[in-house]
Amino acid sequence: MENDSIVLYPSQGRGHLFVTIELGNRLLAQYPSFSIHIIISTAPSQVPVSATELSAAVTGPSISFHHLPPTSLSKTYTPQQAPDLSYDLAELSNPKLHESLLKISETSVVKALIIDFFNTSAFQVSSQLEIPTYFFFTSGAGALAVFLYFPTIHEHARKSLKDLDGYQIEVPGLPPVPSIAMPVAMLDRTTEVYHCFMKTALQFTKCDGIILNSFELLEKRMIDSILNRDCTPGMKTPPLYCIGPVITNGDSVPPRRHECLTWLDSQPSRSVVFLCFGSTGVFSSKQLNEIAVALETSNVRFLWVVRKPPQSDQDPTLKSFLPHGFVSRTNDRGVIVDNWAPQVEVLSHDSVGAFVTHCGWNSILEAVRAGVPMLAWPLYAEQKLNRVFLVEEMKVALWVAESDKDGLVSASELEKRLTELLDSEKGREVRKRVEIMRDGAIAAMREGESSTVALKKLILSLKQEHRRELCCDSK
């Protein structure tokens, strides 16, 4: 007898991949009869994730991985063109995706294809094969509301958002969003990637369901706005399944306990500021110096994950990028970690009292789940949107302001925000708020509570034998 399979198709990028694997783990925990197949595409310039890392992220025996053959791209991409790369890679991978789905269907019934935001072109394949298709939106409800409302924003703005200085975008259920906080790909309506985003926003309304990595208490007003169809005027809103927080144990498994955790063991409760900016966050030497000065003059305890500046011809050691003598002057109260730290474990440690973050959604959920207040310092993608929601709506973070001239965060600005978060009434209010959200995150995952109920509803939908309608139907 053929078994039922669910196929997950994340976009390229470690953060997207590992949270998708955890989604597979969650599905199997609730319904072990499924077989989960995860299809992985890798850009030519990307280092593939090792089999060891993949197997370490899997908690059950019924998850298998299918690697699409390498795809040749006709052009090169700058780091700022990561969305362009993701869309192009997905489009070019469609023939191999089609083959993979047919191969899987030889031994099982493919009940659904669950795709990432950037893999919208996969609808061309799933429509041909009449496979129900769901989106797994790996950011929050606030960002989802913006994307769903994007066609309306496009219509109202009449011109590119980059040309509307000071323009405030009003999205139902959200605080006002400055146009400059929108993702770069959505700022210029003359670009191809802008229209890819527009196509994706419209495709959201035609899918069989949206799986959201969030929970009701954290983003209630935003979720209600989506459910009330306020963000999709005149269009269908598919079922929404808020199953979060979906948190991984990290995208790497060290052979032993990381030494930074041993150092944290010796620090007072809630005394350490943790600075970490995601798997691809890098700064210039000038910005690293500003951070170092702020950490030294503020006299805080800190654990700082540092990556070397790109394209630097300096000495490759970390010390060469920091002020002379900084490490020796602060070694009694601070630790610098090269490139990577076990973020989930660090945030969960009793000694950590604040988190300076790039506002990636995975990092936000990890901090909320640990009850750690944040300083919001976005770098790319939808992170500036997330900062607006973190500070203005959720109230679990304080705003770190960049210079309008060069985007630099000054040492004085960072020092001021650190002091405010750690030692002011406003900072204490943020801490109280994030602790409420921590308790809400824990509660949402209990049996009979919101996220568990949503996951069970999703599984019931995935188990259905008959397709309701084609996702790409234009009606």
Coordinates of C-alpha atoms in Angstrom, one line a residue:
M1 CA 0.0 0.0 0.0
E2 CA 1.3 3.4 -0.9
N3 CA 2.0 5.8 1.9
D4 CA 1.2 9.5 2.1
S5 CA 4.1 11.9 1.4
I6 CA 4.5 15.6 2.0
V7 CA 7.2 17.3 0.0
L8 CA 8.9 20.4 1.4
Y9 CA 10.8 22.7 -0.9
P10 CA 12.8 25.4 0.9
S11 CA 14.7 28.2 -0.9
Q12 CA 18.4 28.2 -0.9
G13 CA 19.9 29.5 2.3
R14 CA 20.7 27.8 5.6
G15 CA 18.1 29.7 7.6
H16 CA 15.3 28.7 5.3
L17 CA 16.5 25.1 5.1
F18 CA 16.8 24.2 8.8
V19 CA 13.6 25.8 9.9
T20 CA 11.9 23.8 7.1
I21 CA 13.5 20.6 8.4
E22 CA 12.1 21.4 11.8
L23 CA 8.6 21.8 10.2
G24 CA 9.0 18.3 8.9
N25 CA 9.9 17.1 12.4
R26 CA 6.8 18.8 13.7
L27 CA 4.5 17.2 11.1
L28 CA 5.9 13.8 11.8
A29 CA 5.6 14.2 15.6
Q30 CA 1.9 14.8 15.2
Y31 CA 1.3 12.3 12.3
P32 CA 4.0 9.6 12.0
S33 CA 2.3 8.0 9.1
F34 CA 3.5 10.7 6.7
S35 CA 6.8 10.4 4.8
I36 CA 8.5 13.7 4.5
H37 CA 10.7 14.5 1.4
I38 CA 12.8 17.6 1.4
I39 CA 14.0 18.9 -1.9
I40 CA 17.2 21.0 -1.8
S41 CA 18.5 23.3 -4.5
T42 CA 21.9 24.9 -4.1
A43 CA 23.2 27.9 -5.9
P44 CA 26.5 27.4 -7.8
S45 CA 28.4 29.8 -5.4
Q46 CA 26.8 28.2 -2.3
V47 CA 28.6 25.7 -0.1
P48 CA 26.3 22.7 0.2
V49 CA 25.0 21.7 3.6
S50 CA 26.8 18.5 4.7
A51 CA 24.9 15.2 5.1
T52 CA 26.1 15.2 8.8
E53 CA 24.4 18.5 9.5
L54 CA 21.2 17.4 7.7
S55 CA 21.0 14.1 9.6
A56 CA 21.6 15.9 12.9
A57 CA 18.6 18.2 12.3
V58 CA 16.3 15.3 11.7
T59 CA 14.5 13.8 14.8
G60 CA 12.5 11.0 13.0
P61 CA 13.3 8.2 10.5
S62 CA 10.7 9.3 7.9
I63 CA 12.5 12.3 6.4
S64 CA 14.6 12.0 3.3
F65 CA 16.5 14.5 1.3
H66 CA 16.6 15.0 -2.5
H67 CA 19.3 17.2 -3.9
L68 CA 18.5 18.8 -7.2
P69 CA 21.4 18.7 -9.7
P70 CA 23.5 21.9 -9.9
T71 CA 21.9 24.6 -12.1
S72 CA 24.0 26.9 -14.3
L73 CA 23.1 30.6 -13.9
S74 CA 23.5 33.0 -16.8
K75 CA 24.8 35.8 -14.7
T76 CA 26.5 36.7 -11.5
Y77 CA 24.8 38.2 -8.5
T78 CA 25.9 40.7 -5.9
P79 CA 25.0 40.0 -2.2
Q80 CA 22.3 42.7 -2.5
Q81 CA 20.7 40.6 -5.3
A82 CA 20.1 37.5 -3.2
P83 CA 16.3 37.7 -3.9
D84 CA 17.0 37.8 -7.7
L85 CA 19.2 34.8 -7.3
S86 CA 16.6 32.8 -5.3
Y87 CA 13.9 33.5 -7.8
D88 CA 16.0 32.7 -10.8
L89 CA 17.4 29.5 -9.2
A90 CA 13.8 28.3 -8.5
E91 CA 12.7 29.0 -12.0
L92 CA 15.6 27.2 -13.6
S93 CA 15.2 24.3 -11.2
N94 CA 11.6 23.5 -12.3
P95 CA 12.4 20.7 -14.7
K96 CA 14.4 18.9 -12.1
L97 CA 11.7 19.6 -9.5
H98 CA 9.2 18.0 -11.8
E99 CA 11.4 14.9 -12.2
S100 CA 11.8 14.6 -8.4
L101 CA 8.1 14.9 -7.7
L102 CA 7.4 12.2 -10.3
K103 CA 10.0 9.9 -8.8
I104 CA 8.6 10.4 -5.3
S105 CA 5.1 9.7 -6.6
E106 CA 6.2 6.3 -7.9
T107 CA 6.2 4.9 -4.4
S108 CA 3.9 7.2 -2.5
V109 CA 0.9 9.5 -2.8
V110 CA 2.1 13.1 -2.8
K111 CA -0.5 14.8 -0.6
A112 CA 1.0 18.3 -0.8
L113 CA 3.9 20.4 -1.8
I114 CA 5.0 23.0 0.8
I115 CA 7.1 25.7 -0.7
D116 CA 9.1 28.7 0.4
F117 CA 8.3 32.3 -0.6
F118 CA 11.0 32.5 -3.2
N119 CA 10.0 29.2 -4.9
T120 CA 6.7 30.6 -6.3
S121 CA 7.6 29.3 -9.7
A122 CA 7.1 25.8 -8.4
F123 CA 3.4 26.4 -8.8
Q124 CA 3.9 25.8 -12.5
V125 CA 5.0 22.2 -11.7
S126 CA 2.5 21.5 -8.9
S127 CA -0.4 22.8 -11.1
Q128 CA 0.6 20.4 -13.9
L129 CA 0.7 17.5 -11.5
E130 CA -2.4 18.6 -9.6
I131 CA -0.6 18.6 -6.3
P132 CA -2.1 20.9 -3.5
T133 CA 0.4 23.6 -2.7
Y134 CA 1.0 25.5 0.5
F135 CA 3.4 28.3 1.4
F136 CA 5.6 28.0 4.4
F137 CA 6.2 31.7 5.3
T138 CA 9.4 31.7 7.4
S139 CA 9.0 35.3 8.7
G140 CA 6.2 36.8 10.8
A141 CA 2.6 37.8 10.4
G142 CA 3.6 41.5 10.1
A143 CA 5.8 40.8 7.0
L144 CA 3.2 38.5 5.6
A145 CA 0.5 41.2 6.0
V146 CA 2.8 43.6 4.0
F147 CA 3.4 41.0 1.2
L148 CA -0.3 40.2 1.0
Y149 CA -1.1 43.9 0.8
F150 CA 1.7 44.6 -1.7
P151 CA -0.6 44.8 -4.8
T152 CA -2.7 47.4 -3.0
I153 CA 0.5 49.3 -2.0
H154 CA 1.6 49.2 -5.6
E155 CA -1.7 50.6 -6.8
H156 CA -1.9 53.4 -4.2
A157 CA 1.7 54.6 -4.5
R158 CA 1.6 55.1 -8.2
K159 CA 5.4 55.4 -8.3
S160 CA 8.4 53.6 -6.9
L161 CA 8.6 53.7 -3.1
K162 CA 12.3 54.7 -3.3
D163 CA 11.1 58.0 -4.8
L164 CA 8.6 58.7 -2.0
D165 CA 10.7 60.2 0.7
G166 CA 8.9 60.2 4.0
Y167 CA 6.0 58.1 2.7
Q168 CA 4.2 56.1 5.4
I169 CA 2.6 52.9 4.3
E170 CA -0.7 52.1 6.0
V171 CA -1.3 48.3 6.1
P172 CA -4.3 47.1 8.0
G173 CA -3.4 45.7 11.4
L174 CA 0.1 47.2 11.4
P175 CA 1.7 50.3 12.7
P176 CA 2.7 52.8 10.0
V177 CA 5.6 51.5 8.0
P178 CA 8.1 54.1 6.5
S179 CA 8.7 53.3 2.9
I180 CA 12.5 53.0 3.5
A181 CA 11.7 50.1 5.9
M182 CA 10.4 48.0 3.0
P183 CA 12.7 45.3 1.5
V184 CA 15.0 46.7 -1.2
A185 CA 13.4 44.4 -3.8
M186 CA 10.1 46.2 -3.2
L187 CA 11.4 49.7 -3.6
D188 CA 11.8 50.1 -7.4
R189 CA 8.9 49.1 -9.6
T190 CA 11.1 49.1 -12.7
T191 CA 13.1 46.1 -11.6
E192 CA 12.4 42.4 -12.5
V193 CA 12.6 41.3 -8.8
Y194 CA 9.9 43.8 -7.9
H195 CA 7.5 42.1 -10.2
C196 CA 8.6 38.7 -8.9
F197 CA 7.5 39.9 -5.5
M198 CA 4.2 41.1 -6.9
K199 CA 3.6 37.8 -8.6
T200 CA 4.3 36.0 -5.3
A201 CA 1.9 38.3 -3.4
L202 CA -0.9 37.4 -5.9
Q203 CA 0.1 33.7 -5.8
F204 CA -0.4 33.7 -2.0
T205 CA -4.1 34.3 -2.5
K206 CA -4.4 31.2 -4.8
C207 CA -2.6 28.6 -2.7
D208 CA -4.2 25.9 -0.5
G209 CA -2.9 27.4 2.7
I210 CA -0.2 29.5 4.4
I211 CA 1.8 28.0 7.2
L212 CA 3.2 30.8 9.4
N213 CA 6.1 30.5 11.9
S214 CA 4.4 32.6 14.6
F215 CA 1.9 32.4 17.4
E216 CA -1.2 34.3 18.2
L217 CA -0.1 36.3 21.3
L218 CA 3.0 37.7 19.6
E219 CA 1.2 39.1 16.6
K220 CA -2.5 39.0 17.4
R221 CA -3.5 42.2 15.7
M222 CA -1.6 41.4 12.5
I223 CA -2.9 37.8 12.4
D224 CA -6.5 39.1 12.9
S225 CA -6.1 41.5 10.0
I226 CA -5.0 38.7 7.7
L227 CA -7.8 36.4 8.8
N228 CA -10.4 39.2 8.4
R229 CA -9.2 39.6 4.8
D230 CA -8.2 43.2 5.3
C231 CA -4.9 42.6 3.6
T232 CA -6.3 41.0 0.5
P233 CA -9.2 43.3 -0.6
G234 CA -11.2 41.8 -3.4
M235 CA -9.2 38.6 -3.3
K236 CA -9.3 35.2 -1.6
T237 CA -7.4 34.7 1.6
P238 CA -6.4 31.0 2.0
P239 CA -6.4 29.2 5.4
L240 CA -3.7 30.4 7.8
Y241 CA -2.0 28.0 10.1
C242 CA 0.0 29.8 12.9
I243 CA 2.1 26.9 14.2
G244 CA 5.1 28.7 15.7
P245 CA 7.5 29.2 17.2
V246 CA 9.3 26.7 15.0
I247 CA 12.8 26.9 16.4
T248 CA 15.8 24.7 15.3
N249 CA 18.7 23.7 17.4
G250 CA 21.1 25.5 15.2
D251 CA 22.5 25.0 11.7
S252 CA 25.6 23.2 13.0
V253 CA 26.4 20.6 15.6
P254 CA 29.7 21.1 17.4
P255 CA 31.5 18.0 18.6
R256 CA 31.5 19.3 22.2
R257 CA 29.9 22.0 24.3
H258 CA 31.0 25.4 23.0
E259 CA 33.6 27.1 25.2
C260 CA 31.5 30.4 25.2
L261 CA 28.9 28.5 27.2
T262 CA 31.4 27.6 29.9
W263 CA 32.3 31.3 30.1
L264 CA 28.7 32.2 30.5
D265 CA 28.4 29.7 33.4
S266 CA 30.7 32.0 35.4
Q267 CA 28.7 35.3 34.7
P268 CA 25.9 36.8 36.9
S269 CA 22.3 36.2 35.9
R270 CA 21.0 38.4 33.1
S271 CA 24.3 40.4 33.0
V272 CA 25.7 39.6 29.5
V273 CA 24.9 41.3 26.2
F274 CA 24.9 38.9 23.3
L275 CA 25.7 40.4 19.9
C276 CA 25.1 38.2 16.8
F277 CA 24.0 39.1 13.3
G278 CA 22.9 36.0 11.5
S279 CA 24.7 33.5 9.3
T280 CA 25.6 36.2 6.6
G281 CA 25.8 39.4 8.6
V282 CA 29.2 41.1 8.2
F283 CA 30.4 44.6 8.9
S284 CA 33.1 46.9 7.7
S285 CA 36.2 47.5 9.8
K286 CA 34.9 51.0 10.6
Q287 CA 31.6 49.6 12.0
L288 CA 33.4 46.9 14.0
N289 CA 35.4 49.6 15.6
E290 CA 32.3 51.6 16.5
I291 CA 30.8 48.4 18.1
A292 CA 34.0 47.8 20.1
V293 CA 34.2 51.3 21.4
A294 CA 30.5 51.1 22.5
L295 CA 31.2 47.9 24.3
E296 CA 34.3 49.2 26.1
T297 CA 32.9 52.6 27.1
S298 CA 29.5 51.2 28.3
N299 CA 31.3 48.8 30.6
V300 CA 28.9 45.9 29.9
R301 CA 29.6 42.2 29.9
F302 CA 29.4 40.9 26.4
L303 CA 29.6 37.9 24.1
W304 CA 30.2 39.1 20.6
V305 CA 30.1 36.9 17.5
V306 CA 32.4 38.6 14.9
R307 CA 32.9 37.9 11.2
K308 CA 35.9 39.3 9.4
P309 CA 35.0 42.2 7.0
P310 CA 34.7 41.1 3.4
Q311 CA 37.4 41.7 0.8
S312 CA 39.9 42.9 3.4
D313 CA 43.7 42.8 2.8
Q314 CA 44.5 43.1 6.4
D315 CA 45.9 40.5 8.8
P316 CA 43.3 37.8 8.9
T317 CA 43.1 37.6 12.7
L318 CA 40.1 39.2 14.4
K319 CA 42.2 41.4 16.6
S320 CA 43.5 43.2 13.6
F321 CA 40.0 44.6 12.9
L322 CA 39.4 45.9 16.4
P323 CA 40.8 48.9 18.3
H324 CA 44.4 48.3 19.5
G325 CA 44.3 46.8 22.9
F326 CA 40.5 46.3 23.0
V327 CA 40.7 42.6 23.6
S328 CA 43.1 42.8 26.5
R329 CA 41.3 45.8 28.1
T330 CA 37.9 43.9 28.1
N331 CA 39.0 40.3 28.6
D332 CA 37.7 40.4 32.2
R333 CA 34.1 41.0 31.1
G334 CA 33.8 40.1 27.4
V335 CA 34.4 37.2 25.0
I336 CA 34.8 37.4 21.2
V337 CA 33.7 34.4 19.2
D338 CA 35.0 33.8 15.7
N339 CA 32.1 33.4 13.1
W340 CA 29.7 31.1 14.9
A341 CA 28.1 30.5 18.4
P342 CA 25.3 28.1 19.4
Q343 CA 22.7 30.9 19.4
V344 CA 19.7 28.9 20.8
E345 CA 21.9 27.7 23.7
V346 CA 23.4 31.1 24.3
L347 CA 20.0 32.9 24.4
S348 CA 18.6 30.2 26.7
H349 CA 21.5 30.7 29.2
D350 CA 20.6 32.4 32.5
S351 CA 23.5 34.8 32.2
V352 CA 22.3 36.4 29.0
G353 CA 20.3 39.6 29.6
A354 CA 20.1 41.3 26.2
F355 CA 20.5 40.5 22.5
V356 CA 21.7 42.8 19.8
T357 CA 20.2 41.3 16.7
H358 CA 19.9 41.8 12.9
C359 CA 16.1 41.1 13.2
G360 CA 16.1 37.9 11.3
W361 CA 12.9 36.1 12.1
N362 CA 14.5 32.9 13.4
S363 CA 16.6 35.0 15.8
I364 CA 13.6 37.0 16.9
L365 CA 11.7 33.8 17.8
E366 CA 14.7 32.3 19.6
A367 CA 15.0 35.5 21.7
V368 CA 11.3 35.6 22.4
R369 CA 11.2 31.9 23.4
A370 CA 14.1 32.6 25.8
G371 CA 12.6 35.8 27.2
V372 CA 15.6 38.0 26.2
P373 CA 14.9 41.7 25.3
M374 CA 16.5 42.9 22.1
L375 CA 18.2 45.9 20.4
A376 CA 17.0 45.9 16.8
W377 CA 19.7 46.5 14.3
P378 CA 18.5 45.2 10.8
L379 CA 20.8 44.6 7.9
Y380 CA 18.9 43.2 4.9
A381 CA 15.8 41.4 3.5
E382 CA 12.6 42.1 5.6
Q383 CA 14.6 42.9 8.7
K384 CA 13.8 46.7 8.7
L385 CA 10.1 45.7 8.6
N386 CA 10.7 43.4 11.5
R387 CA 12.3 46.2 13.5
V388 CA 9.2 48.3 13.1
F389 CA 7.0 45.5 14.4
L390 CA 9.4 44.5 17.2
V391 CA 9.6 48.1 18.6
E392 CA 6.2 49.6 17.7
E393 CA 3.8 46.7 17.9
M394 CA 5.3 43.8 20.0
K395 CA 7.3 46.2 22.2
V396 CA 10.0 43.6 22.9
A397 CA 12.9 45.6 21.5
L398 CA 14.5 49.0 21.4
W399 CA 15.4 50.8 18.1
V400 CA 19.1 51.1 17.1
A401 CA 19.4 54.1 14.7
E402 CA 21.7 54.1 11.7
S403 CA 23.2 57.3 10.2
D404 CA 21.2 58.6 7.3
K405 CA 24.4 59.5 5.6
D406 CA 26.3 56.1 5.5
G407 CA 24.1 53.6 7.4
L408 CA 26.7 53.5 10.2
V409 CA 25.6 52.9 13.8
S410 CA 27.9 55.1 15.9
A411 CA 29.5 54.0 19.1
S412 CA 27.6 56.7 21.0
E413 CA 24.2 55.5 19.6
L414 CA 24.9 51.8 20.5
E415 CA 26.2 52.7 24.0
K416 CA 23.1 54.8 24.6
R417 CA 20.8 52.0 23.6
L418 CA 22.7 49.4 25.6
T419 CA 22.4 51.6 28.7
E420 CA 18.7 52.2 28.0
L421 CA 17.9 48.5 27.6
L422 CA 19.9 47.4 30.7
D423 CA 19.3 50.2 33.1
S424 CA 16.2 52.3 32.5
E425 CA 12.5 52.1 33.1
K426 CA 11.9 51.8 29.4
G427 CA 14.3 48.8 29.3
R428 CA 12.6 47.2 32.2
E429 CA 9.2 47.5 30.4
V430 CA 10.7 45.8 27.4
R431 CA 11.9 43.0 29.6
K432 CA 8.5 42.5 31.2
R433 CA 6.9 42.5 27.8
V434 CA 9.3 39.9 26.3
E435 CA 8.8 37.7 29.4
I436 CA 5.1 37.7 28.8
M437 CA 5.7 36.7 25.2
R438 CA 8.0 33.9 26.3
D439 CA 5.3 32.5 28.5
G440 CA 2.9 32.8 25.6
A441 CA 5.3 31.0 23.2
I442 CA 5.6 28.1 25.7
A443 CA 1.8 28.0 26.3
A444 CA 1.0 28.0 22.5
M445 CA 2.9 24.8 22.0
R446 CA 1.0 22.9 24.7
E447 CA -1.6 20.3 23.8
G448 CA -4.9 22.0 23.1
E449 CA -3.4 25.5 22.7
S450 CA -3.3 27.7 19.6
S451 CA -0.2 26.5 17.8
T452 CA -0.8 22.8 18.4
V453 CA -4.4 23.2 17.4
A454 CA -3.3 25.0 14.2
L455 CA -0.8 22.2 13.4
K456 CA -3.5 19.5 13.8
K457 CA -5.8 21.5 11.5
L458 CA -3.0 21.7 8.9
I459 CA -2.4 17.9 9.1
L460 CA -6.1 17.3 8.6
S461 CA -6.0 19.5 5.5
L462 CA -2.8 17.7 4.2
K463 CA -4.5 14.3 4.7
Q464 CA -7.4 15.1 2.5
E465 CA -7.6 12.7 -0.5
H466 CA -9.2 15.0 -3.0
R467 CA -8.0 18.3 -4.3
R468 CA -10.3 21.3 -3.7
E469 CA -9.1 23.3 -6.7
L470 CA -5.9 24.0 -8.6
C471 CA -3.8 26.5 -6.8
C472 CA -2.9 28.2 -10.0
D473 CA -6.4 28.5 -11.1
S474 CA -7.0 32.1 -12.1
K475 CA -10.6 32.2 -11.1

